[in-house]
Each structure stands twice: as C-alpha cells, then as structure tokens.
Short mmCIF file of C-alpha atoms in Angstrom, two decimals:
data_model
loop_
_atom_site.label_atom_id
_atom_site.label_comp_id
_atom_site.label_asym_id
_atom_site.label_seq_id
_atom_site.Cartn_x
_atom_site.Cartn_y
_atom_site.Cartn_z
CA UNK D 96 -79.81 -31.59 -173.62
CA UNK D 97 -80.19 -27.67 -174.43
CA UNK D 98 -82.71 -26.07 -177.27
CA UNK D 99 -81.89 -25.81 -181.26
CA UNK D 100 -83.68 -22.97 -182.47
CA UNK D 101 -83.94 -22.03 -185.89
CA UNK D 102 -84.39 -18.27 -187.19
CA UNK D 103 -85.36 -17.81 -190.41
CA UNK D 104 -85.94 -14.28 -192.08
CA UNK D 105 -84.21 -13.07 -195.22
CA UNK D 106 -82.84 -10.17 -192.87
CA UNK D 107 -79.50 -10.93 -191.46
CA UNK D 108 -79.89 -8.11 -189.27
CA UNK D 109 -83.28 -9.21 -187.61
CA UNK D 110 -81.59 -13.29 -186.89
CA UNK D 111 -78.89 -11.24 -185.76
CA UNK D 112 -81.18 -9.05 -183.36
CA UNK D 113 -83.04 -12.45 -182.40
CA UNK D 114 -79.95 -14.33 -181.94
CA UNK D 115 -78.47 -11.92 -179.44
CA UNK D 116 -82.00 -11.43 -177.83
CA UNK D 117 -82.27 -15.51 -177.14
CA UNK D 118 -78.64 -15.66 -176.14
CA UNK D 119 -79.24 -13.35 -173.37
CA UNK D 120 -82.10 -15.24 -172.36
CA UNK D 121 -82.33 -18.02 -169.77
CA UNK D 122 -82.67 -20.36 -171.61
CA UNK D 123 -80.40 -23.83 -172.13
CA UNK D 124 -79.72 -23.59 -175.80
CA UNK D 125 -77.54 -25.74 -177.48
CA UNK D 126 -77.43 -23.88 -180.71
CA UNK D 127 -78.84 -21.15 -182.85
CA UNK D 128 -79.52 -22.16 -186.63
CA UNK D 129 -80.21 -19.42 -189.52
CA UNK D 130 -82.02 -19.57 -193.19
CA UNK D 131 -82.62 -16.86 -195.37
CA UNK D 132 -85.91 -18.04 -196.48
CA UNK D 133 -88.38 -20.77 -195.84
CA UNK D 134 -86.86 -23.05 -198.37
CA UNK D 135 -83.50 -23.22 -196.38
CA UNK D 136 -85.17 -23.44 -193.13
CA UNK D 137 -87.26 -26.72 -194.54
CA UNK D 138 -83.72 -28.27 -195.73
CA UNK D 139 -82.16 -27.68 -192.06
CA UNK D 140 -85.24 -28.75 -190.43
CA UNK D 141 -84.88 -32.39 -192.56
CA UNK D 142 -81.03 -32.05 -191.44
CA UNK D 143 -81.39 -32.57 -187.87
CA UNK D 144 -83.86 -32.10 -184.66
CA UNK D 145 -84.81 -28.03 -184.20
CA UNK D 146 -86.92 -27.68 -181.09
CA UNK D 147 -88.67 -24.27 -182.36
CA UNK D 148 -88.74 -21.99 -184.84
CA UNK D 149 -88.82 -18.27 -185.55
CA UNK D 150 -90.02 -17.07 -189.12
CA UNK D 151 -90.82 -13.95 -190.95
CA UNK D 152 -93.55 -13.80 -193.36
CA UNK D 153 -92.73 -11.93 -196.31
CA UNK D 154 -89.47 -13.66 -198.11
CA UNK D 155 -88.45 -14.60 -201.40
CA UNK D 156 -88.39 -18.54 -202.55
CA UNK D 157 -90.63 -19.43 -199.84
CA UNK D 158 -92.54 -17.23 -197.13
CA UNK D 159 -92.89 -17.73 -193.94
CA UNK D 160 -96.94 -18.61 -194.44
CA UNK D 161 -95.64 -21.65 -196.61
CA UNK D 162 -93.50 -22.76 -194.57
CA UNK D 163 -95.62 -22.81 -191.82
CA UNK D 164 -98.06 -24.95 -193.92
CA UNK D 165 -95.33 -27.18 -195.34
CA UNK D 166 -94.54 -28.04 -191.53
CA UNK D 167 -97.87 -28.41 -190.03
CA UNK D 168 -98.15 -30.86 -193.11
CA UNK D 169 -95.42 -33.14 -192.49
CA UNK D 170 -95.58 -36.16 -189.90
CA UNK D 171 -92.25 -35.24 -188.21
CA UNK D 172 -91.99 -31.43 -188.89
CA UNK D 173 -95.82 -30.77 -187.73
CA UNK D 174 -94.75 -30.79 -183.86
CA UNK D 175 -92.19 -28.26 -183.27
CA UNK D 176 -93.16 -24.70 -182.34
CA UNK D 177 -93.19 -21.98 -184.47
CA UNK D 178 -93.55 -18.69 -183.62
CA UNK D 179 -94.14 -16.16 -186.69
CA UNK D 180 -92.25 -12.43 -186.00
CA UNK D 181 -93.21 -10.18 -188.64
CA UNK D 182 -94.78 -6.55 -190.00
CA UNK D 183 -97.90 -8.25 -190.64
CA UNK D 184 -101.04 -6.19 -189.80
CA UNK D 185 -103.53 -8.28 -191.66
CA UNK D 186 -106.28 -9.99 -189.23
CA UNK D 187 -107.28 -12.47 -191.26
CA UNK D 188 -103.40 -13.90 -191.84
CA UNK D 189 -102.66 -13.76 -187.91
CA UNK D 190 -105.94 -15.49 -187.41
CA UNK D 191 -104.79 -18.13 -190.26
CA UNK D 192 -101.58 -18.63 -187.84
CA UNK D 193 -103.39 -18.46 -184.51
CA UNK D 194 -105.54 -21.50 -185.70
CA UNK D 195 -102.48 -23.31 -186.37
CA UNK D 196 -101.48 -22.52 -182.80
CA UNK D 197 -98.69 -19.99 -184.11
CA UNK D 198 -97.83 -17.01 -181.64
CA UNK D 199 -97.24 -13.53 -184.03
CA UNK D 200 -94.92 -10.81 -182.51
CA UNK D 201 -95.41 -7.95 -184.14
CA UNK D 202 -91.88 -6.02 -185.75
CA UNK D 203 -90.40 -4.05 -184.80
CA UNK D 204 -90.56 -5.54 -181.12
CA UNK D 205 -88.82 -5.26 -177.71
CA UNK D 206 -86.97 -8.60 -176.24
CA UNK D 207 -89.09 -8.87 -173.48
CA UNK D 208 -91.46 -9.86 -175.77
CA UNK D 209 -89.75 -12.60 -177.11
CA UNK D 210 -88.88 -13.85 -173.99
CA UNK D 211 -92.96 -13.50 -173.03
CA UNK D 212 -94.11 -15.20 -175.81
CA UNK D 213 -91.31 -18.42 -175.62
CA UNK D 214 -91.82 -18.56 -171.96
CA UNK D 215 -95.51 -19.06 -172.80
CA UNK D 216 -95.08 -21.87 -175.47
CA UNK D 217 -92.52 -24.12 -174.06
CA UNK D 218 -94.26 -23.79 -171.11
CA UNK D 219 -97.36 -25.11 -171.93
CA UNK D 220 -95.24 -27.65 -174.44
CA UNK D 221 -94.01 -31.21 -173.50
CA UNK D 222 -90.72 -32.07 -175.37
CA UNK Y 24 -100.46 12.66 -200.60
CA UNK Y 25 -102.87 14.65 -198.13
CA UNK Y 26 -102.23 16.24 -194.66
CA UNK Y 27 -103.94 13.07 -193.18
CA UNK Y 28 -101.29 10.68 -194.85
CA UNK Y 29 -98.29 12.63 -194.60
CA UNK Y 30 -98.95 12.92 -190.96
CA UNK Y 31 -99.39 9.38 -190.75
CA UNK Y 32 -96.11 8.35 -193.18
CA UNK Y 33 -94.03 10.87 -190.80
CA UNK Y 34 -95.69 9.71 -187.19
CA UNK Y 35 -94.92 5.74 -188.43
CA UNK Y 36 -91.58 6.00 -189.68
CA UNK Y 37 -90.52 7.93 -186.27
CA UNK Y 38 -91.66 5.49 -184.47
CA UNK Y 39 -90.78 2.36 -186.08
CA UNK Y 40 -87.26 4.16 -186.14
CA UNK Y 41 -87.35 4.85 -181.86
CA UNK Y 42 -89.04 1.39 -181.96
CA UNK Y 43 -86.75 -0.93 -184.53
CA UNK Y 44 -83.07 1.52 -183.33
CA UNK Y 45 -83.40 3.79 -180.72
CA UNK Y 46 -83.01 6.61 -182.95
CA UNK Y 47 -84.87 9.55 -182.83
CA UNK Y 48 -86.74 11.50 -185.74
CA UNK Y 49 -88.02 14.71 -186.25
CA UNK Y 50 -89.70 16.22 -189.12
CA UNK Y 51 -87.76 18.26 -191.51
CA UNK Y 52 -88.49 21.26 -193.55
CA UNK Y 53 -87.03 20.32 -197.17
CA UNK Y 54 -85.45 23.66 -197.71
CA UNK Y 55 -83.52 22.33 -194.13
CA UNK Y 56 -82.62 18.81 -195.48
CA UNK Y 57 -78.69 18.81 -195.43
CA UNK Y 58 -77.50 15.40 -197.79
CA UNK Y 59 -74.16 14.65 -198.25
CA UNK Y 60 -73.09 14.85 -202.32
CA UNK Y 61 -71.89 11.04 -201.48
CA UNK Y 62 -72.37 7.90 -200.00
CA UNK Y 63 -76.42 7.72 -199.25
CA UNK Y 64 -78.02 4.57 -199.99
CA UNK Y 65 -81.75 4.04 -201.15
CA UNK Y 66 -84.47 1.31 -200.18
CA UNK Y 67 -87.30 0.48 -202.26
CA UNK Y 68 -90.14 -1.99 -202.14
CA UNK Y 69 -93.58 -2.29 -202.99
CA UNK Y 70 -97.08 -2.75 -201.50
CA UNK Y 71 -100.74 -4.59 -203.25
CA UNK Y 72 -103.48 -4.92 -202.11
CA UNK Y 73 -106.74 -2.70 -201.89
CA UNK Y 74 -104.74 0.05 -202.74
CA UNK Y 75 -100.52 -0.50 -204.50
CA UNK Y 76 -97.99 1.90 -203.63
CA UNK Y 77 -94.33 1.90 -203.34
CA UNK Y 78 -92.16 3.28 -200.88
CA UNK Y 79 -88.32 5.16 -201.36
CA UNK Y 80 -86.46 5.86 -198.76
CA UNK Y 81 -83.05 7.71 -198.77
CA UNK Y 82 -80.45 7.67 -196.33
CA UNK Y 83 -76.74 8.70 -195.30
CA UNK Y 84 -74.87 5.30 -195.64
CA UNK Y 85 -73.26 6.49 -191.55
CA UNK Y 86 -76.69 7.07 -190.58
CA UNK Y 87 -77.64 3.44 -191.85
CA UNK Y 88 -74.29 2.03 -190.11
CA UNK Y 89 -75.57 3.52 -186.77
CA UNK Y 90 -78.98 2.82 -187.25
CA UNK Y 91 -77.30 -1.52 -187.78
CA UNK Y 92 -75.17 -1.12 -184.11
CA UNK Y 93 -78.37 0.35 -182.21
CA UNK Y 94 -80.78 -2.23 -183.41
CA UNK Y 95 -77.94 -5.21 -182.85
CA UNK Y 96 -76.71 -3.49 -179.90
CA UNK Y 97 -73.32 -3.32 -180.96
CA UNK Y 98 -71.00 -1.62 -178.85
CA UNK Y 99 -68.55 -0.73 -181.97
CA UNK Y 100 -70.16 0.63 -185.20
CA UNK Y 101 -66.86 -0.68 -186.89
CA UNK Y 102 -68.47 -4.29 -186.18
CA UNK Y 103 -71.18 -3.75 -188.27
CA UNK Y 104 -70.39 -5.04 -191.91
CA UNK Y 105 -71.31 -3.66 -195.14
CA UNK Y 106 -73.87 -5.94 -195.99
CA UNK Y 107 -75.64 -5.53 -192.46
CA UNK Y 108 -75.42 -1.53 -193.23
CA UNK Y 109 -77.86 -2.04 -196.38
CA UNK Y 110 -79.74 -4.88 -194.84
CA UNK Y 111 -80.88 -2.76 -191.84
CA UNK Y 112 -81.76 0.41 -194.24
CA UNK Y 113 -83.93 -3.13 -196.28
CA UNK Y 114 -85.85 -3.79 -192.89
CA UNK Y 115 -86.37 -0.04 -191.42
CA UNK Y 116 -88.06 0.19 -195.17
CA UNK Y 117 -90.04 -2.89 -194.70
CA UNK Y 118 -91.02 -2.46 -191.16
CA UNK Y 119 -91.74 1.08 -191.93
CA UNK Y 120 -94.27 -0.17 -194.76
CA UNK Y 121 -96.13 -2.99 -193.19
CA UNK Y 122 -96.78 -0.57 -190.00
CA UNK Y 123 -97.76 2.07 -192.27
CA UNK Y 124 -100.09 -0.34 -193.93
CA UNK Y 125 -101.84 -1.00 -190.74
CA UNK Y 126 -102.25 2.46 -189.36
CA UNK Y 127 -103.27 3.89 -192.71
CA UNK Y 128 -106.25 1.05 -193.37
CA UNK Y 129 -106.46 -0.73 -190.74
CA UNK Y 130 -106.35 -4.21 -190.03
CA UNK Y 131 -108.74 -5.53 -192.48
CA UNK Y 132 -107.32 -5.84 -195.36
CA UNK Y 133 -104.65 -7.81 -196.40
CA UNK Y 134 -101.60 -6.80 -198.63
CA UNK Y 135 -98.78 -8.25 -200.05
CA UNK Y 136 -95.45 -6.93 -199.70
CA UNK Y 137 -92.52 -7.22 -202.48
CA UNK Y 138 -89.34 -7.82 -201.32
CA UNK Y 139 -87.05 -4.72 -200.37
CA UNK Y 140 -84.02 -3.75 -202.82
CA UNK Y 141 -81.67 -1.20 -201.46
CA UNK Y 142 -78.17 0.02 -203.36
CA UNK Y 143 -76.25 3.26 -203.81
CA UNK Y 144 -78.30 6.32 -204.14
CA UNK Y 145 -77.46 7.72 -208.05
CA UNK Y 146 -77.23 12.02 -207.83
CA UNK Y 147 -80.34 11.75 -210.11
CA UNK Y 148 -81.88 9.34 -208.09
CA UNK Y 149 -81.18 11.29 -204.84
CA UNK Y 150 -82.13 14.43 -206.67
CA UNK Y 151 -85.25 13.29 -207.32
CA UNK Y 152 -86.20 11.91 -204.35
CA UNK Y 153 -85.11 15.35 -202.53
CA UNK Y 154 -86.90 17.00 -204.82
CA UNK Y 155 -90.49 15.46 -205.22
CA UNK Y 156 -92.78 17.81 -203.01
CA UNK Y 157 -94.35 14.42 -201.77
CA UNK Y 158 -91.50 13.61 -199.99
CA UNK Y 159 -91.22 13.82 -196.06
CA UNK Y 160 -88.08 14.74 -194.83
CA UNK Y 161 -86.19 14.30 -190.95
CA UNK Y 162 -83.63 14.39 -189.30
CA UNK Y 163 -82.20 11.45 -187.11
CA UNK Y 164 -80.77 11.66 -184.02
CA UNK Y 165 -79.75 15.80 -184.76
CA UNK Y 166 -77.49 14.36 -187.70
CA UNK Y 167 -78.78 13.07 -190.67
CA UNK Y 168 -81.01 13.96 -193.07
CA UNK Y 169 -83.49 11.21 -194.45
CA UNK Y 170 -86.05 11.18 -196.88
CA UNK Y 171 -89.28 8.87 -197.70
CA UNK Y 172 -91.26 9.02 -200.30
CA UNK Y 173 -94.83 7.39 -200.48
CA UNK Y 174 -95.99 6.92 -204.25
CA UNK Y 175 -99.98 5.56 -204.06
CA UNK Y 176 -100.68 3.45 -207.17
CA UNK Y 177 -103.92 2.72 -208.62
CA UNK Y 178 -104.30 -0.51 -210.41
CA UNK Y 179 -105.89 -0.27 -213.84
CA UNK Y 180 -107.77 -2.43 -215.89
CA UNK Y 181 -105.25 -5.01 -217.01
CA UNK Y 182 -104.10 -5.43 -212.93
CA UNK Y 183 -101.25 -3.23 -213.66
CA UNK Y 184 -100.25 -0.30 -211.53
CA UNK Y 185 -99.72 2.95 -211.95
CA UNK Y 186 -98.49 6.13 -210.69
CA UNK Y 187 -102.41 8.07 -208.94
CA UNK Y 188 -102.68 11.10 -209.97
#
C-alpha cells in the first residue's frame, strides 16, 4: 500500500511545486492531498489515514505552528510525520519544531532537498 | 532606507527570485525602469516584530505568469491560470520578506508575518510606487521591470505602527 501525503500551505503554487517535486520522486505514493490552511489539513487528517505531512507556517485560520501542536496533541494524529517548509528564519521557532522532531526546509528550496529530508524521516520511521 | 539595506533588499530579492524561479535580476536605475501603462499587479504584506515594516512589490502581470511556469516547471505558460499568476507574485513577496528578515537581523529574533494580498496595480498606486526614491528597481530576465519597496515602521506607544521617518 503506497504513501498519502498531505500538503498544506495557503499557496497553491508552492503544493503545486511540492506536488510535482514528490511525484517525480521514488517514492510509492498512493495519493497527494491539499489544504489551504491548517484548519483544512486537521479536517482531512480526521477524514482518513495521511502517512506525512508538509506545512507552511505563516497562514490564515490556522498556522502551520498550531497545527503542528494540535497534532502532536492528539492520540491518533501525534504519530505521523510532519515536516514544516517555510520562510522562517527565527531560531527559537525551528528549535520549537526540532524538539517536536519536525524537519524545517527552508523556502525557497531545491527538490533535492525534499527528497533529502523525506528519505531521512521515513527512513528512520516504522509505519 | 540606507546603502546597507538597500543593498541587502536588492541582493535578497535576486536571489530568492534565481532561487524560488530561475529568473534572473539585475538592479535598475529608476530613470531606466520601463512599466507597461497596463496590466501590472502589486503584492503587499506586512512584517512585526523588533522592528514592523511592510513590503510592496510591483510587477508586469507576463512577468508574474512566467515567473508561475518556471517555479512549477511548466512547459506552457498558457497552463498557468490566473489565480496561480497572482498567487506566485503572493509567495515571491513572502519568501522575499521572511529571507530579508533573516539576512537583515539575523536569526534571533522572531517576527510575525501578515498574510500577503496582491490585486491589480491602480496608475496611482503604480505611480507611487515608481516614484518613491526608496524604491529598488530591476529588471528580470532582460524584460521586465519590477519594483519593491521596503517601508520600516516604528511602533509607537499605543503598539501601533507607523511610517519611520
């Protein structure tokens, strides 16, 4: 059974650039989900199974900080990888999210980082 | 805005634009900047923190449709859609501001970001962007002409902001 990956960012044009970038990738996905904002992304995650999720920070309704906190929070939710891709520069923030064990890439970014940085976490994660 | 900024709003948005597109700024003398009369679009959003400021940037809506196919690596620009065109000019803003956050104080402090709003560029609105002597202007990929606009704010005493002198 492939991957469901959610990407959530209120720019259509950066799930778009992700999209493409993971469909390229070797990797066996079965689908790639979308929300505009962390709100959306919490009602598809209580929809169905998503086996990791990109999220940008800054969005209206709900960033990508609370949503990382709603999920860590839940009993079901608290177990699926997130990885944060964002313009955040702030140390203190990408600390917060490294102590949650939340990767940050950095925008604007290159695919091979993407591809670095999933390789890294669903390697190291048991499904 | 000083030599030091300026330097530093031209040097990021170049290369968040190489970075984010694979299109190529240069730096633009404003008596050079060539805009079309119609069709530019404008971004706007806002920054808070230890220091506020807002940023404006103005672009040819064709530059912002080629800017969209680069960064989605579409082969056809007639794939990309209206509503991607303004959303990518949204994002080159934002990424533009959080990077310029970062390599104008460093990564210490932390700042919130408002949400981009982008629309059709008014002829005043244009005008005055072109016109502000704070404004950097470049050219993109030998075509367009673009302009951003860094406005510092300084909050006052009731945690409002407003424009530094």
């Amino acid at each position: 059974m492939g991957l469901t990956i959610l990407i959530v960012d209120d720019s259509v044009t950066v799930r778009s650039i992700i999209a493409k970038t993971l469909s390229l990738m070797d990797l066996p996905i079965d689908s790639i989900e979308q929300a505009s904002n962390g709100r959306k992304a919490l009602e598809k995650l209580h929809d169905g199974w998503v086996d990791l999720v990109f999220t940008d920070i800054n969005m209206p309704e709900m960033n990508g900080l609370e949503l990382v906190h709603e999920m860590r929070n839940d009993e079901i939710l608290k177990t699926i990888p997130i990885i944060v891709v964002s313009t955040e520069g702030s140390e203190a923030r990408i600390e917060t999210m490294r102590e949650l064990g939340v990767p940050y890439i950095r925008k604007p970014f290159v695919p091979e980082t993407i591809k670095h940085v999933i390789e890294e976490l669903l390697g190291a994660y048991e499904h | 805005m000083n030599t030091e900024m300026r330097d530093t709003v031209n040097s990021v948005f170049c290369e968040v634009l190489e970075n984010f597109a694979f299109s190529f700024a240069s730096t633009l003398a404003p008596e050079e900047s060539e805009l079309p009369q119609e069709g530019m679009l404008c971004a706007s959003m806002e920054f808070h923190g230890p220091s506020g400021g807002r940023l404006d940037l103005l672009a040819p809506e064709a530059m912002c449709r080629t800017v969209a196919a680069n960064a989605l690596g579409a082969f056809d620009e007639d794939e990309v859609t209206e509503e991607t065109t303004m959303d990518t000019l949204k994002e080159l803003l934002n990424i533009t501001c959080g990077n310029l956050l970062t390599a104008t104080w460093g990564t210490g402090p932390v700042f919130d970001l408002s949400i981009p709003s982008a629309g059709m560029a008014t002829p005043e609105a244009a005008r005055d962007l072109v016109g502000d002597p704070e404004s950097s202007h470049f050219v993109v990929d030998d075509d367009f002409t673009v302009i951003l606009r860094l406005t510092c704010l300084e909050p006052d005493t009731n945690g409002a902001a407003r424009v530094a002198s």
